[in-house]
């Protein structure tokens, strides 16, 4: 039977852990109907599914092959496998020689599920999950980390990225996931008139919030895309458990420290290697060959990349240039 893709309304949470004990403790406080399809990656524990089944509040499935996910089920990635999300499905394959399987799983979650996703990092040695957490926040997903305890390097390194929304004790994580899912379920369609009034109120509140940011930090976001600003504010609303933008504005006035978190979310740089694939394909086929046309071995080709915050675009173009130059010498 061919599995169907995950509907866009399903929330997916990935839990990355360095050991099984933290996973077991998390599920002790998880409600049986949490609203998420939960995927667990714990490369250090080969028998995690068997350990969790007697204790978990919902069905536990050892993930294999290509699977369509359903909410309120737990999918365990076997320790000898790695997984990724592709077109709404979880694809599990034999472990490759590449390191950081949790990072790769979280990055694919961000790219495939986007803002409906949540990433949870539990304690353990190493720094697997750090890159994935940053990518998840870029696309509007929620990021949660266990409160560091002892040598919990995975938690500490994730927090150090500045991309973590919530740092919670283990008993708090399960109920918080359920609350996040309920927040979305409570969003009911409005009538045209109510929707118009709501949009007017939201627009006014957003304008007031932007004014607060400008006065406090000197950053003017008034010319930014409204959809992006609403998306970033919505993330903080979920974290702070505010039901409306107006309520969030009041929250900001009462808790000035939250304004710094919002500013960091506004300033997130959304980029990665070959992000706009069609644009890079056009460069490779139509532009770069012309740059090299008529050039000899002693000639130079120089390229400037403007406004590249973290280097991915510059390196992507550099890779295309090197690939084309290599073909000329074949």
Short mmCIF file of C-alpha atoms in Angstrom, two decimals:
data_model
loop_
_atom_site.label_atom_id
_atom_site.label_comp_id
_atom_site.label_asym_id
_atom_site.label_seq_id
_atom_site.Cartn_x
_atom_site.Cartn_y
_atom_site.Cartn_z
CA UNK A 1 0.00 0.00 0.00
CA UNK A 2 1.36 3.45 -0.91
CA UNK A 3 1.54 5.84 2.04
CA UNK A 4 -0.05 9.22 1.66
CA UNK A 5 1.72 12.46 2.49
CA UNK A 6 1.22 14.21 5.82
CA UNK A 7 -1.58 16.80 5.61
CA UNK A 8 -0.38 20.35 6.19
CA UNK A 9 -2.50 20.62 9.35
CA UNK A 10 -0.51 17.97 11.22
CA UNK A 11 2.05 19.22 13.68
CA UNK A 12 5.27 17.25 13.90
CA UNK A 13 7.74 17.29 16.80
CA UNK A 14 11.22 15.80 16.65
CA UNK A 15 12.89 14.84 19.93
CA UNK A 16 16.65 14.43 19.83
CA UNK A 17 18.30 12.84 22.83
CA UNK A 18 21.70 11.58 23.89
CA UNK A 19 20.27 8.83 26.08
CA UNK A 20 17.02 6.97 26.84
CA UNK A 21 16.38 8.07 30.44
CA UNK A 22 15.46 11.65 29.52
CA UNK A 23 13.09 10.40 26.81
CA UNK A 24 11.35 8.09 29.28
CA UNK A 25 10.92 10.91 31.80
CA UNK A 26 9.53 13.28 29.15
CA UNK A 27 6.85 10.80 28.10
CA UNK A 28 5.73 10.28 31.69
CA UNK A 29 4.25 13.79 31.62
CA UNK A 30 3.04 13.79 28.00
CA UNK A 31 -0.78 13.81 27.62
CA UNK A 32 -2.14 10.87 25.59
CA UNK A 33 -3.62 13.32 23.05
CA UNK A 34 -0.92 15.93 22.57
CA UNK A 35 -1.76 16.90 18.96
CA UNK A 36 1.71 16.16 17.60
CA UNK A 37 3.14 13.30 15.60
CA UNK A 38 6.35 12.70 17.57
CA UNK A 39 9.57 11.38 16.04
CA UNK A 40 12.34 10.37 18.45
CA UNK A 41 16.00 10.06 17.49
CA UNK A 42 18.26 8.58 20.17
CA UNK A 43 21.25 7.02 18.37
CA UNK A 44 22.76 5.75 21.63
CA UNK A 45 19.86 3.41 22.52
CA UNK A 46 19.16 0.42 20.20
CA UNK A 47 16.13 -0.83 22.15
CA UNK A 48 14.32 2.46 22.76
CA UNK A 49 11.00 1.40 21.21
CA UNK A 50 10.80 -1.68 23.46
CA UNK A 51 11.68 0.39 26.52
CA UNK A 52 9.03 3.04 25.81
CA UNK A 53 6.04 0.88 24.86
CA UNK A 54 5.06 -0.10 28.44
CA UNK A 55 5.38 3.50 29.67
CA UNK A 56 4.37 5.78 26.79
CA UNK A 57 0.86 7.33 26.83
CA UNK A 58 0.30 6.68 23.12
CA UNK A 59 1.25 4.06 20.48
CA UNK A 60 5.00 3.59 19.92
CA UNK A 61 6.10 2.59 16.42
CA UNK A 62 9.56 1.53 15.30
CA UNK A 63 9.95 3.59 12.12
CA UNK A 64 11.05 1.75 8.97
CA UNK A 65 11.08 2.60 5.28
CA UNK A 66 8.76 5.42 4.19
CA UNK A 67 5.93 6.25 6.57
CA UNK A 68 3.01 8.67 6.64
CA UNK A 69 2.70 10.16 10.12
CA UNK A 70 -0.38 10.54 12.28
CA UNK A 71 -0.90 12.75 15.33
CA UNK A 72 -0.75 11.27 18.83
CA UNK A 73 1.69 8.57 17.84
CA UNK A 74 5.39 8.15 18.66
CA UNK A 75 7.79 7.06 15.92
CA UNK A 76 11.20 5.79 17.04
CA UNK A 77 14.11 6.03 14.61
CA UNK A 78 16.17 2.84 15.19
CA UNK A 79 19.69 3.45 16.48
CA UNK A 80 21.26 1.86 13.39
CA UNK A 81 19.23 4.13 11.06
CA UNK A 82 18.87 7.77 10.19
CA UNK A 83 15.73 9.58 9.07
CA UNK A 84 14.59 12.60 7.10
CA UNK A 85 11.30 14.21 6.05
CA UNK A 86 10.50 14.21 2.35
CA UNK A 87 7.23 15.55 0.92
CA UNK A 88 5.37 15.06 4.19
CA UNK A 89 6.60 11.55 4.93
CA UNK A 90 9.28 10.17 7.24
CA UNK A 91 11.95 8.27 5.32
CA UNK A 92 14.18 5.92 7.32
CA UNK A 93 17.37 4.40 5.91
CA UNK A 94 20.52 2.67 7.14
CA UNK A 95 22.90 4.92 9.05
CA UNK A 96 25.45 6.60 6.78
CA UNK A 97 29.02 7.48 7.67
CA UNK A 98 28.08 11.15 8.04
CA UNK A 99 27.90 12.49 11.61
CA UNK A 100 25.05 14.37 13.32
CA UNK A 101 21.90 12.36 12.43
CA UNK A 102 19.75 14.51 14.76
CA UNK A 103 20.88 17.66 12.95
CA UNK A 104 19.95 16.21 9.56
CA UNK A 105 16.55 15.09 10.84
CA UNK A 106 15.78 18.53 12.30
CA UNK A 107 16.90 20.35 9.15
CA UNK A 108 14.67 18.17 6.98
CA UNK A 109 11.81 18.79 9.43
CA UNK A 110 12.30 22.54 9.02
CA UNK A 111 12.43 22.36 5.22
CA UNK A 112 9.50 19.95 4.85
CA UNK A 113 7.08 20.82 7.67
CA UNK A 114 8.06 24.43 8.38
CA UNK A 115 6.12 26.46 10.93
CA UNK A 116 4.02 23.47 12.04
CA UNK A 117 7.11 21.84 13.51
CA UNK A 118 8.75 21.72 16.93
CA UNK A 119 12.23 20.59 17.83
CA UNK A 120 13.11 19.31 21.30
CA UNK A 121 16.69 18.72 22.44
CA UNK A 122 17.24 16.67 25.59
CA UNK A 123 20.44 16.32 27.58
CA UNK A 124 23.38 14.32 26.33
CA UNK A 125 27.00 14.58 25.33
CA UNK A 126 28.03 16.26 22.08
CA UNK A 127 26.50 19.02 19.99
CA UNK A 128 24.26 17.10 17.60
CA UNK A 129 21.10 19.15 16.98
CA UNK A 130 22.62 22.65 17.14
CA UNK A 131 22.47 23.34 13.39
CA UNK A 132 19.03 21.81 13.12
CA UNK A 133 17.65 23.97 15.94
CA UNK A 134 18.90 27.13 14.21
CA UNK A 135 17.34 26.07 10.90
CA UNK A 136 14.05 25.24 12.60
CA UNK A 137 13.80 28.70 14.13
CA UNK A 138 14.52 30.30 10.74
CA UNK A 139 11.37 28.78 9.26
CA UNK A 140 9.11 29.62 12.21
CA UNK A 141 9.17 26.30 14.04
CA UNK A 142 9.32 26.19 17.83
CA UNK A 143 12.47 25.16 19.66
CA UNK A 144 12.55 23.64 23.14
CA UNK A 145 15.57 22.51 25.15
CA UNK A 146 15.78 20.60 28.41
CA UNK A 147 17.17 22.61 31.32
CA UNK A 148 20.90 21.75 31.39
CA UNK A 149 21.91 19.34 34.13
CA UNK A 150 25.54 18.41 34.74
CA UNK A 151 27.31 17.57 31.47
CA UNK A 152 24.27 18.12 29.24
CA UNK A 153 26.34 19.46 26.35
CA UNK A 154 23.53 19.06 23.80
CA UNK A 155 21.32 21.38 25.85
CA UNK A 156 24.03 23.95 26.57
CA UNK A 157 25.29 24.19 23.00
CA UNK A 158 21.74 24.54 21.68
CA UNK A 159 20.99 27.34 24.13
CA UNK A 160 24.24 29.09 23.15
CA UNK A 161 22.94 29.51 19.57
CA UNK A 162 20.33 32.03 20.74
CA UNK A 163 17.76 30.10 18.68
CA UNK A 164 15.96 28.39 21.58
CA UNK A 165 12.44 29.56 22.43
CA UNK A 166 11.94 27.68 25.69
CA UNK A 167 14.27 26.09 28.26
CA UNK A 168 12.13 23.73 30.35
CA UNK A 169 12.52 21.00 32.95
CA UNK A 170 11.64 17.53 31.66
CA UNK A 171 8.19 17.34 33.37
CA UNK A 172 7.20 20.63 31.71
CA UNK A 173 8.01 19.71 28.10
CA UNK A 174 5.18 17.25 27.43
CA UNK A 175 2.35 19.49 28.73
CA UNK A 176 3.86 22.47 26.88
CA UNK A 177 3.80 20.59 23.56
CA UNK A 178 0.12 19.79 24.12
CA UNK A 179 -0.61 23.46 24.87
CA UNK A 180 1.10 24.53 21.65
CA UNK A 181 -1.05 22.12 19.64
CA UNK A 182 -4.24 23.33 21.36
CA UNK A 183 -3.32 26.93 20.57
CA UNK A 184 -3.58 26.08 16.88
CA UNK A 185 -6.78 24.06 17.22
CA UNK A 186 -8.45 27.02 18.93
CA UNK A 187 -7.98 29.17 15.82
CA UNK A 188 -11.54 29.17 14.39
CA UNK A 189 -12.64 30.83 11.16
CA UNK A 190 -14.23 34.26 11.55
CA UNK A 191 -16.99 35.98 9.62
CA UNK A 192 -15.96 38.53 6.98
CA UNK A 193 -16.88 41.46 9.23
CA UNK A 194 -15.18 39.97 12.29
CA UNK A 195 -12.18 39.09 10.17
CA UNK A 196 -11.93 42.69 8.92
CA UNK A 197 -12.15 44.07 12.45
CA UNK A 198 -9.57 41.57 13.60
CA UNK A 199 -7.20 42.56 10.80
CA UNK A 200 -7.59 46.24 11.67
CA UNK A 201 -6.88 45.55 15.35
CA UNK A 202 -3.88 43.36 14.50
CA UNK A 203 -2.50 45.99 12.15
CA UNK A 204 -2.76 48.66 14.85
CA UNK A 205 -1.12 46.41 17.45
CA UNK A 206 1.68 45.46 15.06
CA UNK A 207 2.34 49.13 14.31
CA UNK A 208 2.55 49.84 18.05
CA UNK A 209 4.92 46.89 18.55
CA UNK A 210 7.20 48.09 15.74
CA UNK A 211 7.23 51.54 17.33
CA UNK A 212 8.34 50.00 20.63
CA UNK A 213 11.18 48.16 18.88
CA UNK A 214 12.25 51.31 17.05
CA UNK A 215 12.26 53.44 20.21
CA UNK A 216 14.04 50.83 22.31
CA UNK A 217 16.63 49.52 19.84
CA UNK A 218 16.67 51.98 16.94
CA UNK A 219 15.68 49.30 14.39
CA UNK A 220 12.93 50.33 11.97
CA UNK A 221 11.05 47.32 10.55
CA UNK A 222 8.17 49.33 9.06
CA UNK A 223 9.24 48.53 5.48
CA UNK A 224 9.60 44.78 6.08
CA UNK A 225 7.09 42.37 4.59
CA UNK A 226 4.02 42.27 6.78
CA UNK A 227 3.62 38.51 6.36
CA UNK A 228 7.15 37.95 7.73
CA UNK A 229 6.57 40.27 10.68
CA UNK A 230 3.24 38.63 11.56
CA UNK A 231 4.89 35.21 11.35
CA UNK A 232 7.68 36.21 13.72
CA UNK A 233 5.26 37.87 16.15
CA UNK A 234 3.05 34.77 16.02
CA UNK A 235 5.98 32.61 17.14
CA UNK A 236 6.58 34.79 20.17
CA UNK A 237 2.86 34.82 20.92
CA UNK A 238 2.91 31.03 21.13
CA UNK A 239 5.97 31.03 23.36
CA UNK A 240 4.45 33.65 25.67
CA UNK A 241 0.95 32.08 25.48
CA UNK A 242 -0.75 35.23 24.18
CA UNK A 243 -4.04 34.74 22.31
CA UNK A 244 -3.86 37.89 20.15
CA UNK A 245 -1.39 40.48 18.92
CA UNK A 246 -3.10 43.04 21.16
CA UNK A 247 -2.53 40.75 24.15
CA UNK A 248 1.09 40.32 23.10
CA UNK A 249 1.50 44.11 22.92
CA UNK A 250 0.28 44.33 26.51
CA UNK A 251 2.66 41.51 27.43
CA UNK A 252 5.56 43.49 25.94
CA UNK A 253 4.65 46.55 27.95
CA UNK A 254 4.55 44.52 31.16
CA UNK A 255 7.72 42.52 30.44
CA UNK A 256 10.27 44.73 28.60
CA UNK A 257 12.82 41.88 28.39
CA UNK A 258 10.56 40.09 25.88
CA UNK A 259 11.22 42.89 23.39
CA UNK A 260 14.80 41.68 23.02
CA UNK A 261 13.60 38.17 22.15
CA UNK A 262 11.25 39.61 19.53
CA UNK A 263 14.06 41.68 18.03
CA UNK A 264 16.24 38.58 17.68
CA UNK A 265 13.38 36.82 15.91
CA UNK A 266 12.95 39.79 13.54
CA UNK A 267 16.66 39.67 12.72
CA UNK A 268 16.82 35.95 11.92
CA UNK A 269 18.62 35.45 8.64
CA UNK A 270 16.67 32.95 6.54
CA UNK A 271 19.18 31.42 4.17
CA UNK A 272 20.91 28.17 3.34
CA UNK A 273 22.96 26.63 0.56
CA UNK A 274 21.25 26.83 -2.86
CA UNK A 275 18.11 28.18 -1.17
CA UNK A 276 16.36 29.32 -4.38
CA UNK A 277 17.16 26.32 -6.55
CA UNK A 278 15.65 27.72 -9.76
CA UNK A 279 17.73 30.90 -9.45
CA UNK A 280 20.93 28.94 -8.97
CA UNK A 281 20.04 26.68 -11.89
CA UNK A 282 19.64 29.80 -14.05
CA UNK A 283 23.03 31.08 -12.89
CA UNK A 284 24.69 27.77 -13.67
CA UNK A 285 23.16 27.43 -17.14
CA UNK A 286 22.85 31.01 -18.41
CA UNK A 287 25.17 33.35 -16.51
CA UNK A 288 28.30 31.56 -15.36
CA UNK A 289 29.23 30.16 -18.81
CA UNK A 290 29.20 33.74 -20.14
CA UNK A 291 31.54 34.87 -17.34
CA UNK A 292 34.07 32.27 -18.44
CA UNK A 293 33.60 32.81 -22.17
CA UNK A 294 36.83 33.88 -23.81
CA UNK A 295 38.83 33.49 -20.61
CA UNK A 296 42.18 31.73 -20.56
CA UNK A 297 44.03 29.90 -17.80
CA UNK A 298 45.73 33.12 -16.66
CA UNK A 299 42.52 35.20 -16.49
CA UNK A 300 40.49 35.90 -13.36
CA UNK A 301 36.77 35.80 -12.71
CA UNK A 302 35.65 37.84 -9.71
CA UNK A 303 32.17 37.75 -8.22
CA UNK A 304 30.72 39.93 -5.45
CA UNK A 305 27.74 38.73 -3.41
CA UNK A 306 25.87 41.63 -1.80
CA UNK A 307 23.94 41.35 1.45
CA UNK A 308 24.97 37.78 2.29
CA UNK A 309 24.69 37.56 6.06
CA UNK A 310 26.18 34.17 6.86
CA UNK A 311 28.01 33.05 3.72
CA UNK A 312 25.76 30.34 2.31
CA UNK A 313 24.90 32.30 -0.86
CA UNK A 314 28.53 33.25 -1.49
CA UNK A 315 29.71 29.67 -1.04
CA UNK A 316 26.87 28.36 -3.22
CA UNK A 317 27.96 30.63 -6.08
CA UNK A 318 31.58 29.70 -5.44
CA UNK A 319 30.68 26.02 -5.77
CA UNK A 320 28.97 26.67 -9.13
CA UNK A 321 32.00 28.63 -10.36
CA UNK A 322 34.40 25.86 -9.34
CA UNK A 323 32.24 23.19 -10.94
CA UNK A 324 32.11 25.10 -14.21
CA UNK A 325 35.84 25.83 -14.14
CA UNK A 326 36.52 22.14 -13.61
CA UNK A 327 34.52 21.24 -16.72
CA UNK A 328 36.68 23.56 -18.83
CA UNK A 329 39.77 21.51 -18.00
CA UNK A 330 38.19 18.11 -18.66
#
